[in-house]
Every structure is written in structure tokens, then in C-alpha cells.
Coordinates of C-alpha atoms and ligand atoms in Angstrom, one line a residue:
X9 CA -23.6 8.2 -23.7
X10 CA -24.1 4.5 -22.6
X11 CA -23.0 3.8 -19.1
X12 CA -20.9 0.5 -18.7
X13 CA -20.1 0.3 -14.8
X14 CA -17.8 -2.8 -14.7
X15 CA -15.8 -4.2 -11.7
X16 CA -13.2 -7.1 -10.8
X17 CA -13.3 -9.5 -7.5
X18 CA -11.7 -7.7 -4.8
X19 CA -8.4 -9.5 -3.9
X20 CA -7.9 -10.5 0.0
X21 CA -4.6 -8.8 1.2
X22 CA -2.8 -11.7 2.6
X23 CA 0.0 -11.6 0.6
X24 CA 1.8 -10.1 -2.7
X25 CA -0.4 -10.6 -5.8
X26 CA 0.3 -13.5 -8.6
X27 CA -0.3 -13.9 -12.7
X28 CA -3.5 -14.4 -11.6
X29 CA -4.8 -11.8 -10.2
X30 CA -3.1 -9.9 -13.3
X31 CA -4.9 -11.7 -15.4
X32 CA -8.3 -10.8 -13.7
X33 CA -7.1 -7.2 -13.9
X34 CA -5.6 -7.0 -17.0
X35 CA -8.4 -8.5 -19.2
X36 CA -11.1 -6.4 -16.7
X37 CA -8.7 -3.3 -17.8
X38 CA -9.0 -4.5 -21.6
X39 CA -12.4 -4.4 -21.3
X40 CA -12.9 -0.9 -20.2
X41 CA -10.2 0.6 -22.3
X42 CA -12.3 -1.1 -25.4
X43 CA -15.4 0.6 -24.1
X44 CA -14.2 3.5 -23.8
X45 CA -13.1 3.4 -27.3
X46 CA -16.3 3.4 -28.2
X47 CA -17.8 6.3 -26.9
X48 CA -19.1 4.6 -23.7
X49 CA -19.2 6.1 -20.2
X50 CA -17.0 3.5 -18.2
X51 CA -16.6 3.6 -14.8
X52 CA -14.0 0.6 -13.7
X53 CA -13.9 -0.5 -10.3
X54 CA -11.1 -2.5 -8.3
X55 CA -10.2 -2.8 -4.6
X56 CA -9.2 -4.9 -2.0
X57 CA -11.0 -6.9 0.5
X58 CA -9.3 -6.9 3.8
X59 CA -11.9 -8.7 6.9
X60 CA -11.0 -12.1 6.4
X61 CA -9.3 -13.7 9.1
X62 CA -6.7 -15.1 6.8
X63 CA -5.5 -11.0 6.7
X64 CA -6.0 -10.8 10.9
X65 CA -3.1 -13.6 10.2
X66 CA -1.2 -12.5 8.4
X67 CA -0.8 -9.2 10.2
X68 CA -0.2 -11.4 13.4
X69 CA 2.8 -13.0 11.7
X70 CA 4.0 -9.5 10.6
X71 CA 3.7 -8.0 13.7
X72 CA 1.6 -5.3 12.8
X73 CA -2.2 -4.5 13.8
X74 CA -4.7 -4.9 11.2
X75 CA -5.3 -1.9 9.6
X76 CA -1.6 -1.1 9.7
X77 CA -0.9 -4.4 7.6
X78 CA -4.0 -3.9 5.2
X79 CA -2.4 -0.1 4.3
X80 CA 0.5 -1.4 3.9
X81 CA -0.9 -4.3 1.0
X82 CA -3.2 -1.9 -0.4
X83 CA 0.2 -0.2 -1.5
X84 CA 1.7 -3.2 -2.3
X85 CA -1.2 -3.7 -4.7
X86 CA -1.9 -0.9 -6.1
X87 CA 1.8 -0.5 -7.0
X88 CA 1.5 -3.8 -9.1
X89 CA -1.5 -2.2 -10.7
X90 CA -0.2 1.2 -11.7
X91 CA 2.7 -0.9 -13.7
X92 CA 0.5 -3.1 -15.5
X93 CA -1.3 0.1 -16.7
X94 CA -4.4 -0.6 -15.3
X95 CA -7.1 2.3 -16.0
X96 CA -9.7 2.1 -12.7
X97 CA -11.7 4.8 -12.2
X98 CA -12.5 4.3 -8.3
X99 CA -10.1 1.5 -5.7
X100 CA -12.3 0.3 -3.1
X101 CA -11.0 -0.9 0.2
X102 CA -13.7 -2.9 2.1
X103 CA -12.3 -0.7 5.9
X104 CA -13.6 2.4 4.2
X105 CA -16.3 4.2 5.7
X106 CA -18.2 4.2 2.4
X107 CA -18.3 0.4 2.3
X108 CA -19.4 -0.3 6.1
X109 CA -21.8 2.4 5.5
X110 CA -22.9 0.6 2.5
X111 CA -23.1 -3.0 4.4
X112 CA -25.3 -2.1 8.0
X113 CA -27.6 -0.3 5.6
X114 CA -28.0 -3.1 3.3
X115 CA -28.7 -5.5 5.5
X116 CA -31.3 -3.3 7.7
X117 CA -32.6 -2.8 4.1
X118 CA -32.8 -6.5 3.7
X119 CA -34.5 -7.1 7.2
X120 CA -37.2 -4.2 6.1
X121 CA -38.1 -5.9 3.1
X122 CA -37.7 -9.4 3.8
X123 CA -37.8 -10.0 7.2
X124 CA -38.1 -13.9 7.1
X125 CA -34.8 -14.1 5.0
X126 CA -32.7 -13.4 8.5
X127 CA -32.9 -15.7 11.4
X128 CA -31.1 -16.8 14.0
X129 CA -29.4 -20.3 14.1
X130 CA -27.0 -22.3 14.9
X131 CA -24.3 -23.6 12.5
X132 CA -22.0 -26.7 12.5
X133 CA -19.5 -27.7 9.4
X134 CA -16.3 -27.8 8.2
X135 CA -14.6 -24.3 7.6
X136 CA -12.0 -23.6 5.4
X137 CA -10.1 -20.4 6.1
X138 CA -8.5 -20.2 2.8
X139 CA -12.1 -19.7 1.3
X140 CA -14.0 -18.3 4.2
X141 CA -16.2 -20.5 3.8
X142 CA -18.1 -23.4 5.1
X143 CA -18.1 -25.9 2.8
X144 CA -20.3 -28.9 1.6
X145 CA -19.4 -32.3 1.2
X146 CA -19.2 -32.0 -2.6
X147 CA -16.9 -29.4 -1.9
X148 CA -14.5 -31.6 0.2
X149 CA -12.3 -34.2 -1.7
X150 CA -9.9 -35.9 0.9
X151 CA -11.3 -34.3 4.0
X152 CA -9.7 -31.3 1.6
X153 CA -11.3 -28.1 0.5
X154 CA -11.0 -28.4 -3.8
X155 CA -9.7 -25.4 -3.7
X156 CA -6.6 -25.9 -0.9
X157 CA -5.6 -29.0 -0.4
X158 CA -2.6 -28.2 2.2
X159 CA -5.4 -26.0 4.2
X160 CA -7.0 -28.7 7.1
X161 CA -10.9 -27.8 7.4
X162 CA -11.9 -27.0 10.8
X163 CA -14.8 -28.2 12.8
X164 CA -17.0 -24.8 14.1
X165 CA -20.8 -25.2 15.9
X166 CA -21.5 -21.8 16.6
X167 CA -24.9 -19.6 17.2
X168 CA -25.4 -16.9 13.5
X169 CA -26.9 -15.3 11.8
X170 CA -28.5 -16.7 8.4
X171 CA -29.4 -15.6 5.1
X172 CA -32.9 -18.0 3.7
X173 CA -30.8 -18.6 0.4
X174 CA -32.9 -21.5 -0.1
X175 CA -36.2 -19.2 -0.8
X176 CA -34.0 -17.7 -4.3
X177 CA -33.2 -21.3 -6.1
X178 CA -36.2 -21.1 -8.8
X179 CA -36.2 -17.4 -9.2
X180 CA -32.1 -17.3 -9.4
X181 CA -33.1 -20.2 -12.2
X182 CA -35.3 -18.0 -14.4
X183 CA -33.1 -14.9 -14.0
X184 CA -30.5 -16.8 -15.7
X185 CA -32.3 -19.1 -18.0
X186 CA -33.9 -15.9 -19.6
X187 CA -30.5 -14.1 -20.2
X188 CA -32.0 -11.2 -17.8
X189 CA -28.9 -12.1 -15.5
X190 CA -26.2 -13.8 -17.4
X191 CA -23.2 -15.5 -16.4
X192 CA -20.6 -16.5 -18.7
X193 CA -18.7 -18.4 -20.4
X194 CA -21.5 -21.0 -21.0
X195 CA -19.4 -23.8 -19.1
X196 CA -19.8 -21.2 -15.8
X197 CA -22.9 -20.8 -16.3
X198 CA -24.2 -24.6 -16.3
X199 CA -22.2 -25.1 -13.6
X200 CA -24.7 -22.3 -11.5
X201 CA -27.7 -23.8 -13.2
X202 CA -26.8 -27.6 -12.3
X203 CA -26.3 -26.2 -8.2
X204 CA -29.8 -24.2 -8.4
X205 CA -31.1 -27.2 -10.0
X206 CA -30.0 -29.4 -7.0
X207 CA -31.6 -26.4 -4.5
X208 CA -29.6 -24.3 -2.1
X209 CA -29.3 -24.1 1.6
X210 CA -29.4 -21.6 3.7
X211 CA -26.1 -19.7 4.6
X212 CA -24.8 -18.5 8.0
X213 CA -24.0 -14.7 7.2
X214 CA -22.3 -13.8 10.7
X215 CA -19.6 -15.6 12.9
X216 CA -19.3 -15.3 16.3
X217 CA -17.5 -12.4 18.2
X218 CA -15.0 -11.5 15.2
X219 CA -12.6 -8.2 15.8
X220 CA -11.6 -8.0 12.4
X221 CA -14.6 -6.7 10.3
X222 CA -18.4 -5.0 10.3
X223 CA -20.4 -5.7 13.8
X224 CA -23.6 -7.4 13.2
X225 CA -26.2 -4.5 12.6
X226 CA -28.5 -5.1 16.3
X227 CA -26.2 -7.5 17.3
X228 CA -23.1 -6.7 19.0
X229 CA -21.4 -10.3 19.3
X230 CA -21.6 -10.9 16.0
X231 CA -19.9 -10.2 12.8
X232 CA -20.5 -10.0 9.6
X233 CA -19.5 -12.9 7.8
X234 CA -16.7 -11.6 5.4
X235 CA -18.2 -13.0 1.9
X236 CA -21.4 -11.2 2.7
X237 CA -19.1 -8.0 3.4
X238 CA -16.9 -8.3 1.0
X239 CA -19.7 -8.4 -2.3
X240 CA -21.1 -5.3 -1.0
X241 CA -18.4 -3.6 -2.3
X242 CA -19.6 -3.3 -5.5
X243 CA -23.0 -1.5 -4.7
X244 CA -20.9 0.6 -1.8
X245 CA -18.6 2.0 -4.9
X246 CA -21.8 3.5 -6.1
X247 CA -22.5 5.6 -2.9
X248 CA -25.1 3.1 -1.8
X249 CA -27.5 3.9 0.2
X250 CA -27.5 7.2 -0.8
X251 CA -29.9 8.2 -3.7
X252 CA -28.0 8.9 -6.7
X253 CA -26.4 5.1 -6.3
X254 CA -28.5 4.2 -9.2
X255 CA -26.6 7.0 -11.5
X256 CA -24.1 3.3 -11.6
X257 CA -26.2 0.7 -10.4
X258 CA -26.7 -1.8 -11.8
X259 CA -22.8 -3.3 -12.6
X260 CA -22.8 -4.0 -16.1
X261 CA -20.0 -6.7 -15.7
X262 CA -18.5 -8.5 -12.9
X263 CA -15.4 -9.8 -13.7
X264 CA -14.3 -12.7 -11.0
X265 CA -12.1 -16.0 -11.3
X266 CA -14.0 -19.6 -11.5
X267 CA -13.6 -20.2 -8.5
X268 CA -15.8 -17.9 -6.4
X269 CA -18.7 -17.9 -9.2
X270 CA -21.1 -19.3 -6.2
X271 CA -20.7 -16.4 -4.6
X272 CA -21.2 -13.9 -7.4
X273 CA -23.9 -15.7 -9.2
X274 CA -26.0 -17.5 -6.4
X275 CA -25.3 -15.8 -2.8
X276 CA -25.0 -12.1 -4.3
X277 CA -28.0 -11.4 -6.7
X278 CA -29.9 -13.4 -4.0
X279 CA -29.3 -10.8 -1.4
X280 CA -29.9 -8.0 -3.8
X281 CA -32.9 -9.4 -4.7
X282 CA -34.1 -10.0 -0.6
X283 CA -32.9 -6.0 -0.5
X284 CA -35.5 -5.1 -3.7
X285 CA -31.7 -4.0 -5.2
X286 CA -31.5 -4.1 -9.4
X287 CA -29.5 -7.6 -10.5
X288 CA -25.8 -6.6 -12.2
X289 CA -26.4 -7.6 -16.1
X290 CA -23.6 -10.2 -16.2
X291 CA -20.9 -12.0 -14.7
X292 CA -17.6 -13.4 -16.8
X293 CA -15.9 -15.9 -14.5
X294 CA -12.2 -16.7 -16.0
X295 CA -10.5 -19.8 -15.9
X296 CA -6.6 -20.1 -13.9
X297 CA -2.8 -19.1 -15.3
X298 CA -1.3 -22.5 -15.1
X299 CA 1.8 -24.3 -15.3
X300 CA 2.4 -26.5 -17.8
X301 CA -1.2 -27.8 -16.7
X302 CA -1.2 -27.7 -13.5
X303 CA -1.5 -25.5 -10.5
X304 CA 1.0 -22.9 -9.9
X305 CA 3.1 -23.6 -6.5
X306 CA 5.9 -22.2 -4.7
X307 CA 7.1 -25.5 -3.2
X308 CA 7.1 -27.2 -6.7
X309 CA 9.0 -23.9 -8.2
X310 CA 6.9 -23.5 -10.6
X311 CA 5.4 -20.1 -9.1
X312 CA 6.2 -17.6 -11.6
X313 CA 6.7 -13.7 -9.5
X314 CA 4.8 -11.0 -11.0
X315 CA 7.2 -8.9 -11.0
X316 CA 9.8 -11.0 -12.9
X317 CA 7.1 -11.6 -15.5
X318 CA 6.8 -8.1 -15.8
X319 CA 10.2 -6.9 -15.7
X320 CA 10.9 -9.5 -18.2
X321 CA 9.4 -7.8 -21.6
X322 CA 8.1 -4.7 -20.1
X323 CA 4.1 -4.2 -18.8
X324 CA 2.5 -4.2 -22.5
X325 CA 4.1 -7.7 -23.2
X326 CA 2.8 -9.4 -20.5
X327 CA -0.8 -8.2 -20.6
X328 CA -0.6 -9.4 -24.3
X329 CA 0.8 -12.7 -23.6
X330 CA -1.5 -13.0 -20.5
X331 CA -4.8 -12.3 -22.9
X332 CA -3.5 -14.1 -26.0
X333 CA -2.0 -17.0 -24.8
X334 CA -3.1 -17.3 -21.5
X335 CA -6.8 -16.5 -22.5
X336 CA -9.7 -15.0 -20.7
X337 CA -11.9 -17.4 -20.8
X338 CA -10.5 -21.3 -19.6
X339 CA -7.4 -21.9 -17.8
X340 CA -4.3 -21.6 -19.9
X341 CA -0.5 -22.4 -19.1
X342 CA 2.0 -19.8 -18.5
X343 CA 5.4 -20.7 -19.7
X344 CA 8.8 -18.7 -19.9
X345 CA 9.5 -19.9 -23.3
X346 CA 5.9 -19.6 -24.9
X347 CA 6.2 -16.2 -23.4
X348 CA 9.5 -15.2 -25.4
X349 CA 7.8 -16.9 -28.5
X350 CA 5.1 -15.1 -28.2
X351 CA 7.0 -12.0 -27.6
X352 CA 9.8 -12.1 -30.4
X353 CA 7.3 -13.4 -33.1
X354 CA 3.8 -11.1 -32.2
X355 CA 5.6 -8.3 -30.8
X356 CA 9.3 -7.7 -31.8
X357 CA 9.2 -9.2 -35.6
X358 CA 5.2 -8.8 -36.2
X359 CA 4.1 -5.1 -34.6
X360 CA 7.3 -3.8 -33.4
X361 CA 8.8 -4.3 -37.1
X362 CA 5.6 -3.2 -39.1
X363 CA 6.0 -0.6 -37.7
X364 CA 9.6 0.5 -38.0
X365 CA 9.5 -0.8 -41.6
X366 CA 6.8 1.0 -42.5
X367 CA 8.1 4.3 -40.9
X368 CA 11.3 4.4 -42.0
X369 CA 10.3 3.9 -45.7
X370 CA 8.5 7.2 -45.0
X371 CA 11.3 9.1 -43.9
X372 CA 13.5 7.9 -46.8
X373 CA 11.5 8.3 -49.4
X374 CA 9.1 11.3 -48.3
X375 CA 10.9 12.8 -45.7
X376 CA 8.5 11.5 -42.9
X377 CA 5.2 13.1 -44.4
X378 CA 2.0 10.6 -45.2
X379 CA 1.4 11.1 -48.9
X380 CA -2.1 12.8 -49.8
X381 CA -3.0 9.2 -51.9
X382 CA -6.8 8.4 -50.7
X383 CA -6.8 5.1 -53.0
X384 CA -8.4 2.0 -51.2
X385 CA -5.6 -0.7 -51.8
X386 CA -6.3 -4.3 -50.6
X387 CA -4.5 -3.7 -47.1
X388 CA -7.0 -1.0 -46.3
X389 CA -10.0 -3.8 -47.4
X390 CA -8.0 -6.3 -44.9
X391 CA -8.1 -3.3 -42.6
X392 CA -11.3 -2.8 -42.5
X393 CA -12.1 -6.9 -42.1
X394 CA -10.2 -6.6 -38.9
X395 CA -11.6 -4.0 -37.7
X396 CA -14.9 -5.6 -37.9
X397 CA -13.6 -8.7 -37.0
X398 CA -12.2 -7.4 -33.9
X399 CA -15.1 -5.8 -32.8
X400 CA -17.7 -8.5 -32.7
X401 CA -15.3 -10.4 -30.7
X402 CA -14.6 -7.6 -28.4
X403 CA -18.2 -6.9 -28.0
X404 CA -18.2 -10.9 -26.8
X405 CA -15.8 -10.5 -24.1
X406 CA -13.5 -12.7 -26.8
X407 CA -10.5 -10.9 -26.0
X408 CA -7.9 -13.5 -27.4
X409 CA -10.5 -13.2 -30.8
X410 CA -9.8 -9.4 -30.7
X411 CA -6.0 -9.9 -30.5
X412 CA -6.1 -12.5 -32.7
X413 CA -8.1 -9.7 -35.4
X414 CA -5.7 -7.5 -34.7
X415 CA -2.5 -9.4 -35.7
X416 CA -3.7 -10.6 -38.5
X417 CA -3.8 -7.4 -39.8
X418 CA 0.0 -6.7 -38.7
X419 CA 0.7 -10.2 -40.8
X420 CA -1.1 -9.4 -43.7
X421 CA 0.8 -5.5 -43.0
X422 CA 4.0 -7.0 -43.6
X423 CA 3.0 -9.1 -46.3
X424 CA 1.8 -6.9 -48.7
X425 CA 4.9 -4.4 -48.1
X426 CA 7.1 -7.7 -49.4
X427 CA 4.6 -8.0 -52.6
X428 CA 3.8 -4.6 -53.4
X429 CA 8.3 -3.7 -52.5
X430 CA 8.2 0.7 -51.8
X431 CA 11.6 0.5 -52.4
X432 CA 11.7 -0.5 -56.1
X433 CA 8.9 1.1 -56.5
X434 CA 10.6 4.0 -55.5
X435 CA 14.0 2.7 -57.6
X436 CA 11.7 2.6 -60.6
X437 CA 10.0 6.7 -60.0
X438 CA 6.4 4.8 -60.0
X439 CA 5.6 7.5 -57.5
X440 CA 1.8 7.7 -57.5
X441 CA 2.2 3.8 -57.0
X442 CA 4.7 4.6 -53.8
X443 CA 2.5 7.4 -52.2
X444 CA -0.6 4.8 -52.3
X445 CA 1.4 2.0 -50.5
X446 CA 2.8 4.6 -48.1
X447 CA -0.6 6.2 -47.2
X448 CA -2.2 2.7 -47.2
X449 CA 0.8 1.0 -44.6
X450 CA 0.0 5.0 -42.6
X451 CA -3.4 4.1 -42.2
X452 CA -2.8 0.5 -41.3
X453 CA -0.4 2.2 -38.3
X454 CA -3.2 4.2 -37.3
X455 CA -5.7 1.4 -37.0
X456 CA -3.4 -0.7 -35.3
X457 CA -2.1 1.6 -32.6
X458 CA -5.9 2.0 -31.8
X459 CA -6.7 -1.8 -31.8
X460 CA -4.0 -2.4 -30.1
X461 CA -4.1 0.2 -27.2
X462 CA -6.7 -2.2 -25.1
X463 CA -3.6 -4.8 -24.8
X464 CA -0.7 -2.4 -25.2
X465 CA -2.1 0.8 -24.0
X466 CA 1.9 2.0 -24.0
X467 CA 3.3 0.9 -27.0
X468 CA -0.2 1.6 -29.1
X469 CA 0.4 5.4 -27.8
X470 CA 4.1 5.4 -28.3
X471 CA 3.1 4.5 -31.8
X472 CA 0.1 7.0 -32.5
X473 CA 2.6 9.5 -32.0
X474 CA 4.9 8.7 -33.6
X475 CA 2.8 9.1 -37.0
X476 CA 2.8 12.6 -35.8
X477 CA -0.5 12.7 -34.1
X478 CA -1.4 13.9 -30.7
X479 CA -1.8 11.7 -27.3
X480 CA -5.2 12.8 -26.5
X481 CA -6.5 11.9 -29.8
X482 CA -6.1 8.2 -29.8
X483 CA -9.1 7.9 -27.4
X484 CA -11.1 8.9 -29.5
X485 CA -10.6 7.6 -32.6
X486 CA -12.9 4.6 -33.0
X487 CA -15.2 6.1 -35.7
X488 CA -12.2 7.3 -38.2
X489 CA -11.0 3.6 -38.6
X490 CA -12.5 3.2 -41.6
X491 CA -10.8 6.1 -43.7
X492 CA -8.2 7.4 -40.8
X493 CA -6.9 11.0 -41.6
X494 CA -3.4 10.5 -41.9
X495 CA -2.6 13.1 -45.0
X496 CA -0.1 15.6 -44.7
X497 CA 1.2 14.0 -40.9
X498 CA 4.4 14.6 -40.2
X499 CA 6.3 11.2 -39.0
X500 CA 9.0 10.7 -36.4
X501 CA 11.5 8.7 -36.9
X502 CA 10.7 5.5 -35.7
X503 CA 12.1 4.1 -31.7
X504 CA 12.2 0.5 -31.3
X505 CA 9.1 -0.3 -29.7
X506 CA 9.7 -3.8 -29.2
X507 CA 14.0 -4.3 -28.3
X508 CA 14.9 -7.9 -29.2
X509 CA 15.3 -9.0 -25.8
X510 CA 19.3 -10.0 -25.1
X511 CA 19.7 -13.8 -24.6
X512 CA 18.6 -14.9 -21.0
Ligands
ZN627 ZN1 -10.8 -23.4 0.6

């Protein structure tokens, strides 16, 4: 069985999360569930990253020590995670044993091997705590940090520790440009090669006499600098340094946002490669859940609450309106009324319907059992399309592409039952006619409950059995798509999986 070991960024626990982090999660969890669909051994990692000093604040505020306010998020977290369905295999929380472990030993692996890639220096810049980061002038616009502009940047000379990042330019260059390490989409990825291109600088991986996070490994006043902590995660999850790490290692897929591809795609396979550590195969960087184009923000009122947008159609409609609309791959607008488009015209009157339609015409005409009718109409050829359709884009990481495969085929679903019309077929005793349009719409709800389950992983099971079949076979149903056994099963009467929503 292939392995696929697959991860998302770790969030920092400073506050509740956003759309945006469930987009990350949500399309990382889409991922998986398709891969396991097809036979592969996933192992799906999330987790939280809880050093930086942005958390040390916001425990401060909160009156509570540290560790006391990071358990307390991780619950908050997780809780939001559980509800959107998502499927991870291990949660990794960066105050874990495992993960310190993980980080002293890397970096005393990196000093064995490469010696000359730590030294000790002394560091002046502009720091923005939002990013943890020192940043470069082309990162500053206004005396601003890009990335928060209400943040001010603060001066900071101090003596670190540093990482020779600038040794790993050239090499970082012809991982990528041979494909060996990819990072996609294409627009991320020139992006990475236009900053190699202009060379890198080296990178202070400690600050000075931190209590929040991992002591220095030989150097008591230092810290580790959180970024350099925090990617280490993903090699800890593993059991790094123990043996058997590489039973996982390397990550297949790195899921992060756009905004901390730097990190992910220049800083981390550089310090894996100082540490003689295998490079993960790829990184997808997503783009932002907007509003109406631009950035979402509280003080404008145009945050939307995660928990609003979920309670609003229930879990499955938001991680369908989140890949669809939203999209995995640029930044896309959230809006409250594209949502309840989306949701009354994909989900209520396209799958919800096809569904009860189809089913209901099977318990009035044959009593809820799938006629024994093996003919290949032109919906199961449509079928079929999708499915490969789907795939390919799937396999791509196009996870809008997949949805978009897979409602086609509802569309094309509740065409054909207006033009072929059961019930005059039924009014007219055309039987053999009836029991191939009732297989054919059977197997169409068979192949769609198991597209669909990577997007609506609670509705698509609701669905698979309710045509009668049993919960723990819809995993693993992949390879009967293209004749699905559905003879003989004995129906349900159909629930409404999609409730027109009342008016709000
Ligand atoms: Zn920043």
C-alpha cells in the first residue's frame, strides 16, 4: 500500500480559529479522505504551535500561565476541528515532549554534519511579532510588515544564533527546478524561485533569553527561535530521531497558506538538507478566504465567525462552499449570500433532491428494492466520465475540479430522470424500461455518495446508507465505481439531506 504522509501548517494559539484556517484544514482533510479512497496508507497530521511570544501574550492578557492558556486553545481548536469532520490521524502540539525531543536532536544533528551552518552573531532588524520574524525591506511597505499593517515593527540588536541559509540558494534552485522538491501552485512556486534567484541571507535561529519555548541545545541563554521550532513538528510527528521515523518520512504534502511559503519552501528543506534529513515531495501553498476582495477584519465587520458559518448550513455545507467557491488554490471571497446560493442550488435542489427523487421513485414503484437491470444507459456512460474526470483533478490537488466533476454528474442525474420520466414509464407498464432507469439513477447514488464523501463526508454516508448499504463499506469502494453492486439493495426511505434553510 502506498504511503501518503501529508500534514497542514500548525496554527499559533493566540486566539479562536477563522474561515481560514478551515480552509487549510478542510481541503488538507479532502485530500486525505480522497487518498484513502484509493487504497493509500494516509497518515494526516495537524497540530498547534504554541512558543511564540504572540501566545506568552496572550496568556498575559488572560491571566493564565502559558501552558495553562495553550491547553486551554488546543481545546478550543480541536473542538472546531471535530465539527468540521476533519479525519487526522496524529494532533501535534509543539510543548510535547516528542517535539522538543525532536528539535535539540535535530539541531545537534545539524551541528554534527554541518558544523559551519551554526555560528554565532549578532543580529539587528526590524521584528514583527505578528510573523515572528525579522523582516527585509521588501517585506516592509509603510514602515509596515505586508502581512500586518496595524502591527508596529520593532527595532532588536541582539547576540544569536544563525543558520548559513545562504550556503542552500543554488541547490534549493535545482531541487525545485527539477520537480524533485515541488511547490505548488506554479504562481508559489516562482515566487520561491525569483527569492533564490536574488540569494538568501543567513537567518538568526535563536533570540535571546526567551521563557516561552526550547533552550538553545549548549546554550543556556538562548532560545530557539520559534519558526525553527515550530517546522520541526512535522519530522517530530514521525518519532524523529528515533529509527523507524523513516516508516513516514519523508511528508508527501505540506499543506500551508501563501503567506509563510518562505518558510516551508526555502528555510525548512534547507535545514533538512544541513541535517542529511530526506526533502518532503511537495508543498501546496493556498491562497486567503476574502471579503468581497479584500482582507477579512473585525473592525471593518466583515469578519465572518467560524462558528456562525458553520452553524449556518451544517459542517458538510461549509466545507463544500469553502472548496468550491472559495477554492484551494488563489484567494477567493467568502460571502453570506454566494454561500446560500451555493447552498440551495448545489446542495438542497442539485444533490439533496437527486437524491430524494430518485429514492422515493424506488419505494413507489419497487417497494424500495434496486431492480436486477445491468443495462449501461447513458447516465451510467456520464457516470463513468465523472468519475474519471474527477480523478485526474483530484490527483492534481484541483479540488474545486473534483467538485465541479462531481456535480455535473448530479446535473446531468436530474436531467435524464425529466427525459427518460419513471413515472410514465411506470403509468404506461414499460417495466424492463423502469427497472433500467431505476438501477441506472441507484448506481449514480452510489457513485455520488462516494465522490462526494471527501467534501461531505456526512451527508455522502447518510446517503450510502440509505441505498441500504453498510457504513464501513463506503471506504472502500473506489474500484466498484464503474459497475457499483447495487442489485437486490433494499432502500430506505429517503431523509432530507439537505432542509431548505428557513428565510434569515
Ligand atoms: Zn508580520
Amino acid at each position: 500500500m502506498p504511503k501518503f504522509y501529508l500534514t497542514t501548517a500548525i496554527d499559533y494559539s493566540n486566539g479562536d480559529p477563522h474561515l481560514g484556517h478551515a480552509l487549510e484544514k478542510v481541503g488538507a482533510d479532502c485530500i486525505a479522505r480522497y487518498r484513502r479512497l484509493r487504497g493509500e496508507d494516509v497518515h494526516f497530521l495537524m497540530g498547534m504551535d504554541e512558543h511564540s511570544q504572540a501566545v506568552l501574550q496572550a496568556a498575559e492578557e488572560n491571566g493564565l500561565d502559558p501552558q495553562a492558556w495553550v491547553d486551554r486553545m488546543a481545546v478550543t481548536f480541536e473542538s472546531y476541528w471535530r465539527r468540521l469532520e476533519c479525519s487526522n490521524d496524529d494532533w501535534i502540539r509543539t510543548t510535547e515532549p516528542r517535539h522538543h525531543r525532536a528539535v535539540t536532536a535535530l539541531l545537534e544533528q545539524i551541528g554534527q554534519r554541518s558544523p559551519d551552518d551554526l555560528f554565532v552573531g549578532e543580529y539587528e532588524g526590524l521584528y514583527c511579532f505578528g510573523c515572528e520574524e525579522f523582516k527585509q525591506p521588501s517585506q516592509i511597505v509603510n514602515g509596515h510588515c505586508v502581512e500586518h499593517p496595524t502591527l508596529e515593527l520593532v527595532p532588536t540588536k541582539e547576540r544569536n544564533h544563525f543558520f548559513r541559509l545562504s550556503r542552500y540558494a543554488d541547490r534549493l534552485l535545482s531541487l525545485i527546478r527539477s520537480g524533485e522538491f515541488r511547490v505548488e501552485p506554479a504562481i508559489r512556486r516562482n515566487e520561491i524561485v525569483r527569492l533564490l534567484e536574488d540569494g538568501l541571507q543567513d537567518i538568526s535561529v535563536s533570540r535571546n533569553r526567551q521563557a516561552w519555548g526550547i533552550p538553545f541545545p549548549g546554550d543556556k541563554e538562548q532560545t530557539v527561535y520559534v519558526w525553527f521550532d515550530a517546522l520541526i513538528n512535522y519530522l517530530s510527528a514521525t518519532g524523529y530521531p528515533s529509527e523507524s521515523y523513516t516508516s513516514r518520512w519523508p511528508a508527501d504534502l505540506h499543506v500551508v497558506g501563501k503567506g509563510i511559503t518562505r518558510f516551508h519552501c526555502v528555510i525548512w528543506p534547507a535545514m533538512l538538507l544541513s541535517a542529511g534529513v530526506a526533502l518532503p515531495r511537495e508543498v501546496w501553498a493556498h491562497g486567503y478566504v476574502q471579503w468581497e476582495g479584500a482582507k477579512m477584519s473585525k473592525s471593518a465587520g466583515t469578519a465572518v465567525s467560524l462558528g456562525e458559518a458553520i452553524d449556518r448550513h451544517g459542517p458538510d455545507a461549509l466545507r463544500y462552499f469553502l472548496l468550491r467557491e472559495v477554492g484551494f488554490e488563489a484567494d477567493g471571497n467568502f460571502t453570506w449570500d454566494r454561500f446560500d446560493e451555493r447552498y440551495t442550488a448545489d446542495l438542497a435542489d442539485g444533490f439533496g433532491n437527486l437524491a430524494s427523487r430518485s429514492l422515493a421513485m424506488l419505494a413507489k414503484f419497487r417497494d424500495g428494492k434496486v431492480p436486477d437491470s445491468l443495462e449501461v444507459t447513458t447516465l451510467d456512460q456520464a457516470g463513468q466520465s465523472a468519475v474519471e474526470a474527477y480523478a485526474s483533478a483530484m490527483d492534481a490537488l484541483d479540488l474545486r475540479g473534483g467538485a465541479e466533476a462531481a456535480w455535473g454528474l448530479v446535473g446531468t442525474a436530474n436531467l435524464y430522470i425529466q427525459q427518460v420520466a419513471p413515472w410514465a414509464l411506470a403509468k404506461a407498464g414499460r417495466d424492463a424500461e423502469l427497472d433500467a432507469a431505476l438501477a441506472a439513477l441507484a448506481r449514480t447514488l452510489y457513485r455520488l455518495a462516494v465522490l462526494a464523501s471527501p467534501f461531505l463526508p456526512g451527508k455522502a454516508l447518510e446517503l450510502w446508507q440509505t441505498l441500504g448499504l453498510p457504513a464501513d463499506g463506503l471506504g472502500k469502494a473506489w474500484t466498484n465505481l464503474t459497475a457499483p453492486p447495487v442489485a437486490g439493495l433494499a432502500t430506505k426511505k429517503p431523509e432530507v439531506l439537505f432542509p431548505k434553510p428557513p428565510p434569515i
